[in-house]
CSV table of C-alpha atoms and ligand atoms in Angstrom, one decimal:
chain,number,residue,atom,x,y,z
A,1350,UNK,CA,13.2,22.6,-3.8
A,1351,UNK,CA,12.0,20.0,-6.5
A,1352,UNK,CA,12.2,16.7,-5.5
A,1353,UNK,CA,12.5,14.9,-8.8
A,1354,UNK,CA,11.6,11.5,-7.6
A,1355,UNK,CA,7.5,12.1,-7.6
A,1356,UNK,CA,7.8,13.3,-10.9
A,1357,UNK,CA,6.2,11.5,-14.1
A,1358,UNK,CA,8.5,11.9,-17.1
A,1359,UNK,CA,6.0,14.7,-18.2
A,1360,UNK,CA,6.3,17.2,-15.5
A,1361,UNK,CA,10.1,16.3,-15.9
A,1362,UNK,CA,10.1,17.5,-19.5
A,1363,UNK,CA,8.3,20.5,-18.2
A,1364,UNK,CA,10.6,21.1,-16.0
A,1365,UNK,CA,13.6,21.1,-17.9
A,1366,UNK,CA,11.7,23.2,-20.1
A,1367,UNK,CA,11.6,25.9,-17.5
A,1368,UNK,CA,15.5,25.5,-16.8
A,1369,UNK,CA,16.4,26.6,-20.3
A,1370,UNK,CA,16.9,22.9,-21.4
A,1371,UNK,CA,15.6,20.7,-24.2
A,1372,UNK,CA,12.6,18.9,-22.9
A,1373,UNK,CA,14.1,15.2,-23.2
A,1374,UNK,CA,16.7,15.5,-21.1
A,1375,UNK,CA,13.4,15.5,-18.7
A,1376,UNK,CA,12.8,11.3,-20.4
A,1377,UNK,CA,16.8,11.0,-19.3
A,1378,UNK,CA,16.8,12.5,-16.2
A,1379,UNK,CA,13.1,9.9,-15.2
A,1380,UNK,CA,15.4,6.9,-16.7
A,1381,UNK,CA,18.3,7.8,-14.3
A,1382,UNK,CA,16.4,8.0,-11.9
A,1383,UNK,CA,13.6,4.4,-11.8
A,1384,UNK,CA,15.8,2.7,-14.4
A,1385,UNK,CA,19.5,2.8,-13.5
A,1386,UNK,CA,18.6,3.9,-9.6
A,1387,UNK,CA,20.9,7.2,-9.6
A,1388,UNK,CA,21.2,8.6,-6.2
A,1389,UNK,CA,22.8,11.8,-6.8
A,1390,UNK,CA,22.9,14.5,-10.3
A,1391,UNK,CA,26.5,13.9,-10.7
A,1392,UNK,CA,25.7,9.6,-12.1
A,1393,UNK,CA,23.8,11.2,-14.5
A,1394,UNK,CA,26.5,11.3,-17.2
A,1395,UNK,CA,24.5,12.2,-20.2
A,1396,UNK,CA,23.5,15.0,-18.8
A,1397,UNK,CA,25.7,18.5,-19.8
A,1398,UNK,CA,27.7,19.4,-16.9
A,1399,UNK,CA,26.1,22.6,-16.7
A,1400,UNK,CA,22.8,20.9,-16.2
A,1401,UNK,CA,23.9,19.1,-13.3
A,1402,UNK,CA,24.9,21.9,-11.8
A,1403,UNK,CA,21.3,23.6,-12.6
A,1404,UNK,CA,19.4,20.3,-10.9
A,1405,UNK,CA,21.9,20.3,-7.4
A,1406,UNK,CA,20.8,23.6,-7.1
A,1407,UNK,CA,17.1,23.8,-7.9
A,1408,UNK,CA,16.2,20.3,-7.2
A,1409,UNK,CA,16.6,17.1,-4.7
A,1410,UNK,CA,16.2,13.3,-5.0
A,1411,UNK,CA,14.8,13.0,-1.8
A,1412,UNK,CA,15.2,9.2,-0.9
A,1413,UNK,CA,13.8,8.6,2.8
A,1414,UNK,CA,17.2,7.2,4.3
A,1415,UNK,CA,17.0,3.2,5.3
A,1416,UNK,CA,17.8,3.3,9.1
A,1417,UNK,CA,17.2,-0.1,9.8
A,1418,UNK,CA,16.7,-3.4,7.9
A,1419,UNK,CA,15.0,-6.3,9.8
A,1420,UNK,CA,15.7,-9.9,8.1
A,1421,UNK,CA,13.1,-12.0,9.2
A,1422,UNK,CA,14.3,-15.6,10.6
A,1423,UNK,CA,11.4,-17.5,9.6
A,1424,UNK,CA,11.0,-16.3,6.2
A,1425,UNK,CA,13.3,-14.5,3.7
A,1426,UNK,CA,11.3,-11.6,4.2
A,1427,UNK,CA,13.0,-8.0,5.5
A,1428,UNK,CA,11.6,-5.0,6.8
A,1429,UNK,CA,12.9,-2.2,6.4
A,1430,UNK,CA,12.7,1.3,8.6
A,1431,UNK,CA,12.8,4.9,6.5
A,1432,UNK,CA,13.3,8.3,8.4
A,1433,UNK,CA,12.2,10.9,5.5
A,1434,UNK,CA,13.7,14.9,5.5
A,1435,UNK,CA,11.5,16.2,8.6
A,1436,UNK,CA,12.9,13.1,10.7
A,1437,UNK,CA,9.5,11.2,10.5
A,1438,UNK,CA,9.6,7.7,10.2
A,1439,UNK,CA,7.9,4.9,7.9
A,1440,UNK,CA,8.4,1.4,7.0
A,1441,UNK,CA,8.0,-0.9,4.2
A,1442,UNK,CA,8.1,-4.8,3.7
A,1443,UNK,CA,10.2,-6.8,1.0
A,1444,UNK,CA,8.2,-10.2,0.7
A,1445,UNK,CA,10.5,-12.9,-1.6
A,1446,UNK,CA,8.2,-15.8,-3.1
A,1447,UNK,CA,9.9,-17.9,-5.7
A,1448,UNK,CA,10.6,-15.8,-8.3
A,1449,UNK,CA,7.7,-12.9,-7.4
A,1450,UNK,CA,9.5,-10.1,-5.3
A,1451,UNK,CA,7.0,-8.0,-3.3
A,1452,UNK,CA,7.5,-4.9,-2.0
A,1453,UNK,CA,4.5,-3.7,0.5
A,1454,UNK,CA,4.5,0.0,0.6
A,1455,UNK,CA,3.2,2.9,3.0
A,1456,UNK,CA,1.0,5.9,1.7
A,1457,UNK,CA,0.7,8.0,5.0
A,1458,UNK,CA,2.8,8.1,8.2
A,1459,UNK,CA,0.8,6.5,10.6
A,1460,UNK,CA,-3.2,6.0,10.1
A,1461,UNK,CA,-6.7,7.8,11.1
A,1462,UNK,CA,-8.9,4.9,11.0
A,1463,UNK,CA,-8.6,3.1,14.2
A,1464,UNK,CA,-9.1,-0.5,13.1
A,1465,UNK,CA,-9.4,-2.4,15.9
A,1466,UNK,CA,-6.8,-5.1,15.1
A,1467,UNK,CA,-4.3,-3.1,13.5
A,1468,UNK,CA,-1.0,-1.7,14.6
A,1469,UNK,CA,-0.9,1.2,12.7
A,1470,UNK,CA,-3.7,2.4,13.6
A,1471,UNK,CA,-2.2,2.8,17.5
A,1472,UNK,CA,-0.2,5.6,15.6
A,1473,UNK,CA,-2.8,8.0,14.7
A,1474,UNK,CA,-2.0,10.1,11.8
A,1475,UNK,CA,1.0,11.8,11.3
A,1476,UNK,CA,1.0,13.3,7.8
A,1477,UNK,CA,0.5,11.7,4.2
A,1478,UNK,CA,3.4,10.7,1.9
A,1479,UNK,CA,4.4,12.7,-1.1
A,1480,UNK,CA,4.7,10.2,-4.5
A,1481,UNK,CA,8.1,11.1,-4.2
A,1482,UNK,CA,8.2,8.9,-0.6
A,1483,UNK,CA,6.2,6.8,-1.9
A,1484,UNK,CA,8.4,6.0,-4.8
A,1485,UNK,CA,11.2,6.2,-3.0
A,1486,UNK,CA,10.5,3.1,-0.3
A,1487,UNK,CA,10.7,0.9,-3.2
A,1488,UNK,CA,13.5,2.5,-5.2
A,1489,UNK,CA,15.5,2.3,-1.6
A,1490,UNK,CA,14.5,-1.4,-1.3
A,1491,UNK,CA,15.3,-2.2,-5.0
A,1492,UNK,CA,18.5,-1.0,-4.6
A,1493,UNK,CA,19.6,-2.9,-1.4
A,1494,UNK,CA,17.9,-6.3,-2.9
A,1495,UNK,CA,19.6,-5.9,-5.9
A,1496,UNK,CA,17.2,-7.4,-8.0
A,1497,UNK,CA,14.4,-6.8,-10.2
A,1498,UNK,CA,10.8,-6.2,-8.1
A,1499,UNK,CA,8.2,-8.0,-9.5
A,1500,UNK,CA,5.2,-6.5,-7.7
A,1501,UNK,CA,3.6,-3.8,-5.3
A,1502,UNK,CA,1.2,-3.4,-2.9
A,1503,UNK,CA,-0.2,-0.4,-1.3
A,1504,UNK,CA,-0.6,-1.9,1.6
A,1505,UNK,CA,1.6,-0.5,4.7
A,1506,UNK,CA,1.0,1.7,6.4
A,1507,UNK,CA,-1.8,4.4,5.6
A,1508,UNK,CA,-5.2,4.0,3.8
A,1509,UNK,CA,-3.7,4.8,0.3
A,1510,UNK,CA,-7.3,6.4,-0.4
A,1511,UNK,CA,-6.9,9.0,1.5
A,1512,UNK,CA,-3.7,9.9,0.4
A,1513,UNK,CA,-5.4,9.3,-3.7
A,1514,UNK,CA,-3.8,11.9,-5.8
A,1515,UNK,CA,0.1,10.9,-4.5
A,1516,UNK,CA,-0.8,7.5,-4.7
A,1517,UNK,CA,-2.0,7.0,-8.2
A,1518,UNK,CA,0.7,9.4,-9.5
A,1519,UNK,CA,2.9,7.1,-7.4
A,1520,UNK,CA,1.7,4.0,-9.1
A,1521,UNK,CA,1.6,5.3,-12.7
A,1522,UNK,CA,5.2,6.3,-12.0
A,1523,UNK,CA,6.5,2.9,-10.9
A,1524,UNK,CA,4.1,1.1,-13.8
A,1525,UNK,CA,5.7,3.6,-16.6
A,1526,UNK,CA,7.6,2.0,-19.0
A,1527,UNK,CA,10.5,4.7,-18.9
A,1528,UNK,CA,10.8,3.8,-15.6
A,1529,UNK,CA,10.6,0.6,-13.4
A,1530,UNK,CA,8.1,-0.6,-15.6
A,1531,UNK,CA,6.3,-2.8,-13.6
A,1532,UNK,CA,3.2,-4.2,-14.9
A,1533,UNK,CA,-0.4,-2.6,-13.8
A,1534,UNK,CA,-1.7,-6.3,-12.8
A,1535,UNK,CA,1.4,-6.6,-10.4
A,1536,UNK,CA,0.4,-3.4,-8.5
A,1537,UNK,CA,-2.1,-3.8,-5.8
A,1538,UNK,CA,-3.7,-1.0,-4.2
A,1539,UNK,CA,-5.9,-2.1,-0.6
A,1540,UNK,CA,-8.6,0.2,0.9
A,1541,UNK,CA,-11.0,-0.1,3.7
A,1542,UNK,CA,-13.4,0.9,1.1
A,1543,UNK,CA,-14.5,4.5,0.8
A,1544,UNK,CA,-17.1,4.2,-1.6
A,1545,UNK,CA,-16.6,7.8,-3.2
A,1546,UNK,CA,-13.0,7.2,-3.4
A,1547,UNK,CA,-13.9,3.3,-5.4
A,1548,UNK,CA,-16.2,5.1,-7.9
A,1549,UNK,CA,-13.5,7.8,-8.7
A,1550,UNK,CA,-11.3,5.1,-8.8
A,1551,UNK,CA,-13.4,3.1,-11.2
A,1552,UNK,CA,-14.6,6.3,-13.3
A,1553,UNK,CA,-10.9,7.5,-14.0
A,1554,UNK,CA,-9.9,4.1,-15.2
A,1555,UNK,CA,-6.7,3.2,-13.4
A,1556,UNK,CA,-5.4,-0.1,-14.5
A,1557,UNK,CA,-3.7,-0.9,-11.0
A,1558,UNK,CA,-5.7,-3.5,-9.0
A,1559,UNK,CA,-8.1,-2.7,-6.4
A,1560,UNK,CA,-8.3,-4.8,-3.0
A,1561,UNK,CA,-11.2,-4.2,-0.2
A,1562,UNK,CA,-9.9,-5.0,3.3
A,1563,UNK,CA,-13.6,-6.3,4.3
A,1564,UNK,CA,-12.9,-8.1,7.5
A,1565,UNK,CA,-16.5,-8.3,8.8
A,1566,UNK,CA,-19.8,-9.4,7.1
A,1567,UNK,CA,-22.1,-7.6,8.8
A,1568,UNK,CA,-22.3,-3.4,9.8
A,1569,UNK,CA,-22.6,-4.2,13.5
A,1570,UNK,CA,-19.2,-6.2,13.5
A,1571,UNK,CA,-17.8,-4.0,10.8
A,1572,UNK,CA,-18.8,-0.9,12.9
A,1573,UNK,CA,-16.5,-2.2,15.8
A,1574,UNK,CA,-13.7,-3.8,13.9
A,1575,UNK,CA,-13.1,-0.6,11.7
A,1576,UNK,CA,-15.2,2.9,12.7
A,1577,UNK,CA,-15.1,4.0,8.9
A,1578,UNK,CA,-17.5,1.5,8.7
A,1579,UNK,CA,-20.0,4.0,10.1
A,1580,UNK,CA,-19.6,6.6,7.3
A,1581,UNK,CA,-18.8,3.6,4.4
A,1582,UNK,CA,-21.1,1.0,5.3
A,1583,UNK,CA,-20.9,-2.3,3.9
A,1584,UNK,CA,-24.0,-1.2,1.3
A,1585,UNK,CA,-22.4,1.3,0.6
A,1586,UNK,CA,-19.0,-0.3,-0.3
A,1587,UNK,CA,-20.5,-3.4,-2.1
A,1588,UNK,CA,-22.6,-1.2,-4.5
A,1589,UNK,CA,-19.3,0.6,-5.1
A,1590,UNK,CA,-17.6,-2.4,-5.9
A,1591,UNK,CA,-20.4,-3.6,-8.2
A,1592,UNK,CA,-19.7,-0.4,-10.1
A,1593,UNK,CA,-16.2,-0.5,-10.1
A,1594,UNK,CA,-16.8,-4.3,-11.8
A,1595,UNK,CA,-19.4,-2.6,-14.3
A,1596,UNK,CA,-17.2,0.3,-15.5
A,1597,UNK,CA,-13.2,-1.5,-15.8
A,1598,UNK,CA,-14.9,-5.6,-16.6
A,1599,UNK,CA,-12.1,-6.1,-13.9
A,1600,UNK,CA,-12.0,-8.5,-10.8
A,1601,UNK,CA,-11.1,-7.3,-7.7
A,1602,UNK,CA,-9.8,-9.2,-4.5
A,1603,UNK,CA,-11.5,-9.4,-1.0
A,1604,UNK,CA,-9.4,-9.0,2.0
A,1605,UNK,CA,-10.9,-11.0,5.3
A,1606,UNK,CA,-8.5,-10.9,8.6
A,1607,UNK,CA,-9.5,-14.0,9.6
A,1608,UNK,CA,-10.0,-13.2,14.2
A,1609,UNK,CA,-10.9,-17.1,16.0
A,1610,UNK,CA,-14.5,-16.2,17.7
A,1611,UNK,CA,-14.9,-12.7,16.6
A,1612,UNK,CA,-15.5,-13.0,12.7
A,1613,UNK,CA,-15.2,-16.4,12.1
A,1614,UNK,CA,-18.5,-17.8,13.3
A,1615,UNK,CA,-21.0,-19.9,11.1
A,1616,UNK,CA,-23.0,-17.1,10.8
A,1617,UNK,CA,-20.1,-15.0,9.4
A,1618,UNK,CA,-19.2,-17.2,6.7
A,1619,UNK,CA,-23.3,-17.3,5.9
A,1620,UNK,CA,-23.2,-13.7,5.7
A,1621,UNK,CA,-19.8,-13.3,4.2
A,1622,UNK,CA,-20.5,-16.2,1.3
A,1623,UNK,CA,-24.0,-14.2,0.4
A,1624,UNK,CA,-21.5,-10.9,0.1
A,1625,UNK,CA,-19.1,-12.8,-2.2
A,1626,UNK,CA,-21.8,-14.0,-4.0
A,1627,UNK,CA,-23.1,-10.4,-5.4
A,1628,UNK,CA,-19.8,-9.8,-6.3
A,1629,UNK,CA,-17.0,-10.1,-9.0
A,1630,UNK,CA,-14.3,-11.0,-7.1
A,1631,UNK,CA,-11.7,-13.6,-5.2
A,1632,UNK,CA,-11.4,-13.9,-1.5
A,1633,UNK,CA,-8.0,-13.5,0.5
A,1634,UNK,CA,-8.7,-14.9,3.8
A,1635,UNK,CA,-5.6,-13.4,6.2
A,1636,UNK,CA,-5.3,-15.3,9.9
A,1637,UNK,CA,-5.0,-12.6,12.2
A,1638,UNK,CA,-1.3,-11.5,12.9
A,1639,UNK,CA,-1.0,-10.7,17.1
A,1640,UNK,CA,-0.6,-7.1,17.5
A,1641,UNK,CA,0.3,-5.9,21.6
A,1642,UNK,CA,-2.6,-5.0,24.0
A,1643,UNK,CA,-5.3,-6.2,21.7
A,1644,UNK,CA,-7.7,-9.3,22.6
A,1645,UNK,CA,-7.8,-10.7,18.9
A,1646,UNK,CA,-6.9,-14.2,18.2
A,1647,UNK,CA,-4.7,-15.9,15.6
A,1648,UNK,CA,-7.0,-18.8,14.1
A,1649,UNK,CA,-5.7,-22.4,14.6
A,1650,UNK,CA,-5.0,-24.7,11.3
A,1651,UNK,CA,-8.7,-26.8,12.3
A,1652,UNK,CA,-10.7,-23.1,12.7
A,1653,UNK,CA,-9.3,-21.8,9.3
A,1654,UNK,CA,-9.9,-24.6,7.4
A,1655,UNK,CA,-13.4,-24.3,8.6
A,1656,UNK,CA,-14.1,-21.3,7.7
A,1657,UNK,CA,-12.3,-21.7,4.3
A,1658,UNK,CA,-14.9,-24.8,3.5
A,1659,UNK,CA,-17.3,-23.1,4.8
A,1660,UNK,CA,-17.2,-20.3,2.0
A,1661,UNK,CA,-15.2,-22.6,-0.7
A,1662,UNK,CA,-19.1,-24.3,-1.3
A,1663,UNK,CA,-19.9,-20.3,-2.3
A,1664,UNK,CA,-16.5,-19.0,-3.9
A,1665,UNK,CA,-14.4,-21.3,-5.6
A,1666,UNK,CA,-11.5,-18.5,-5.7
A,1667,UNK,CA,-10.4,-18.3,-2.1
A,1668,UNK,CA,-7.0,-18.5,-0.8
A,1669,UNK,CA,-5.6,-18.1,2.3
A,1670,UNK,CA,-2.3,-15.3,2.8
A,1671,UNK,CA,0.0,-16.7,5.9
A,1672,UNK,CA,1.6,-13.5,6.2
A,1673,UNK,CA,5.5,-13.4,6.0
A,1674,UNK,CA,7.7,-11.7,8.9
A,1675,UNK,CA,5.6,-12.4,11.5
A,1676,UNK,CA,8.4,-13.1,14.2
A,1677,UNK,CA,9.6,-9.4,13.0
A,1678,UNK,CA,6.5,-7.5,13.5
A,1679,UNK,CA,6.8,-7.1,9.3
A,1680,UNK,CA,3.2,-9.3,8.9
A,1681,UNK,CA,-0.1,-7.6,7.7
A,1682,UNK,CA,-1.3,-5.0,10.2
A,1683,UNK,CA,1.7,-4.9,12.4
A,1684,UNK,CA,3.6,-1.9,11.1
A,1685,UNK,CA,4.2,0.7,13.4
A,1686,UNK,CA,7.2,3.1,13.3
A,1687,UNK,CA,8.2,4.2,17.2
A,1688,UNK,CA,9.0,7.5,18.7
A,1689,UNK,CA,7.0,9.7,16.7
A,1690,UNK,CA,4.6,11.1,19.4
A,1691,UNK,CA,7.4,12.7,21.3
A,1692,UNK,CA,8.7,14.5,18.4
A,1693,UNK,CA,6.2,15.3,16.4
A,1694,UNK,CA,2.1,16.4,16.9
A,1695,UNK,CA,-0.7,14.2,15.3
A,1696,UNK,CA,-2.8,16.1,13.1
A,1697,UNK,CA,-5.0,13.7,13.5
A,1698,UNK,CA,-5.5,11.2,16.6
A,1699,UNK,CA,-7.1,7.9,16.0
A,1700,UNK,CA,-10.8,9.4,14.8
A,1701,UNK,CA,-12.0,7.9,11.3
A,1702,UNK,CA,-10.9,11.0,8.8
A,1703,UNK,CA,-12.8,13.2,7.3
A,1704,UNK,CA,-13.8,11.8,4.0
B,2220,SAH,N1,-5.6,0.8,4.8
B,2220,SAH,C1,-5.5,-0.1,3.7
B,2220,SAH,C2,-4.1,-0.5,3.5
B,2220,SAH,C3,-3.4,-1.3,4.6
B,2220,SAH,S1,-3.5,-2.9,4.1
B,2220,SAH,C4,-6.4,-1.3,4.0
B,2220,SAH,O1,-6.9,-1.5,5.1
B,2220,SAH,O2,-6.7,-2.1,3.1
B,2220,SAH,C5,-3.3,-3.8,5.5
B,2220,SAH,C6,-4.0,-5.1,5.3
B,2220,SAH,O3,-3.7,-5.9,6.5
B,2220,SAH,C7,-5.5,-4.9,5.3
B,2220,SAH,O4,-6.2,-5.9,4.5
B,2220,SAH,C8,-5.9,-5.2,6.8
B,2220,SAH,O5,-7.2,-5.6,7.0
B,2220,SAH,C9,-4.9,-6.2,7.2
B,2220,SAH,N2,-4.6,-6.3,8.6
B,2220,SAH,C10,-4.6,-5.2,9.5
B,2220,SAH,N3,-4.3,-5.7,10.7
B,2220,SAH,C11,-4.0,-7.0,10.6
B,2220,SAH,C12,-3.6,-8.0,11.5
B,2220,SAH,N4,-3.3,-7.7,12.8
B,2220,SAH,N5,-3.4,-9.2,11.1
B,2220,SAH,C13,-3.6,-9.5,9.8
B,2220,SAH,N6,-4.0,-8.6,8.8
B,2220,SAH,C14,-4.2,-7.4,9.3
């Protein structure tokens, strides 16, 4: 079966091409679908009657099924559980700010890379999203909010660079202007930084913006914290970056999980201020979120805002991300869907991926 929802307006057109149909009514079917939220053929009235009948049986609109919203008492932010069509199960964050409405999305079911201080990773990897799951968090989300989203971020669970092609295709669909329309600068997509993956990135000329979780300023801390460290080193990933800057003009953010007495030493804002330095970009300094069974620390209030002077004398453009939904496990790097390992096999367990 189809499922419509990964679809760009293009391959929609085709598509209704191929059913015997005029090839706009692949445009309506896209506006139905990101613009006025259809769940089902039968809202799509301007269809013929006939053609509805052709897409219930030839195509789906596979939502992945909310199963459980978590509101978060401390902040107005909610997380909210998916089980997709083979039973697996994902989440994805809704994060309100004043008028900005965030929705933090998952590329992959679980994750290969193993970071150290990061729930997901406890997961291993299940299996990689389609666009059409990956659209469909944030249509699902959009839908129980009832208001307009304002901005994305690939950053749930998954390393949305190894998942590249459904990704991007997901991000151009939710940027499109048929569709939800949301602006390229208000779509974030975070990596760990695989170099080959940035260039690409850079060379194809994506407009959405790029974020580097760097989270160690060195390649012996950066080995431990995060083993893709040991195929991507930090060289490798700065010199990356430095092309990604040369080819799209465009500034990219740093990501720095700030752990009291692992990274957060003198020396590491040294090393981390010389980084920063070299390249085009503004710093997003992350106190740890606790995560079970790991040793990590949350920084205190007096050890951030060391730190943050620290590299403020080297980067003016720093600014420090108190996650939201911390009391319900919804923060930065403490997403983690239960029950999967009895159901399903890993086709991957927590080794650092192939690419
Ligand atoms: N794999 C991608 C996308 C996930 S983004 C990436 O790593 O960029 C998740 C962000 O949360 C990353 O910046 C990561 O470094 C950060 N993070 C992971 N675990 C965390 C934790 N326990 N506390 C705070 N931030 C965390």
């Amino acid at each position: 079966m189809n499922d419509l929802t990964g679809m760009t307006p293009e391959e929609l057109r085709d598509f209704s091409t191929e059913l015997g149909e005029k090839s706009f009514r692949g445009g309506q079917i896209f506006s139905w679908i990101h613009q006025h939220g259809s769940e089902s053929f039968t809202d799509m009235t301007t269809l013929s009657k006939e053609l509805r009948r052709k897409l219930e049986s030839k195509a789906t609109l596979q939502a992945p099924e909310v199963i459980d919203v978590t509101e978060s008492g401390e902040t107005a932010s909610r997380k909210f559980l998916f089980r997709l069509t083979d039973g697996m199960k994902i989440e994805s964050v809704f994060l309100p700010d004043g008028k900005r409405r965030t929705v933090c999305l998952s590329s992959q079911v679980g994750c290969p890379l193993d970071c150290k201080f990061c729930a997901t990773a406890k997961m291993g990897l299940f299996r990689n999203l389609t666009s059409g799951e990956i659209v469909g968090q944030l249509l699902a989300v959009g839908r129980e909010i009832g208001k307009r989203i304002t901005n994305v971020v690939f950053m749930g669970m998954g390393e949305p660079m190894l998942n590249y092609d459904n990704v991007i295709k997901a991000a151009s669909i939710i940027h499109h202007p048929e569709g939800l329309n949301i602006g390229s600068r208000k779509i974030t997509i975070s990596t760990v930084g695989m170099a080959n993956r940035i260039r690409q990135y850079a060379d194809e000329g994506h407009p959405f913006k790029l974020a580097l979780s760097l989270n160690a300023a060195d390649d012996v801390l950066r080995d431990r914290l995060m083993p893709i460290n040991t195929k991507h080193n930090l060289e490798a990933c700065i010199s990356a970056l430095d092309h990604y800057s040369e080819r799209t003009g465009k500034r990219f953010t740093v990501e720095y999980v700030l752990m009291a007495g692992t990274n957060d030493r003198p020396e590491d804002a040294t090393r981390l201020a010389g980084i920063l330095k070299r390249l085009d970009c503004k710093l997003n300094l992350i106190p740890y979120n606790p995560i079970s069974g790991e040793p990590f620390k949350r920084p205190n209030r007096d050890q951030l805002k060391r730190f943050y002077e620290l590299i403020y004398s080297a980067k003016r453009t720093v600014t420090v991300r108190w996650s939201q939904g911390k009391d319900i496990n919804a923060a930065c790097g403490q997403l983690h869907a239960e029950n999967q390992r009895k159901n399903f096999r890993k086709v991957k367990s927590k080794s650092i991926g192939s690419q």
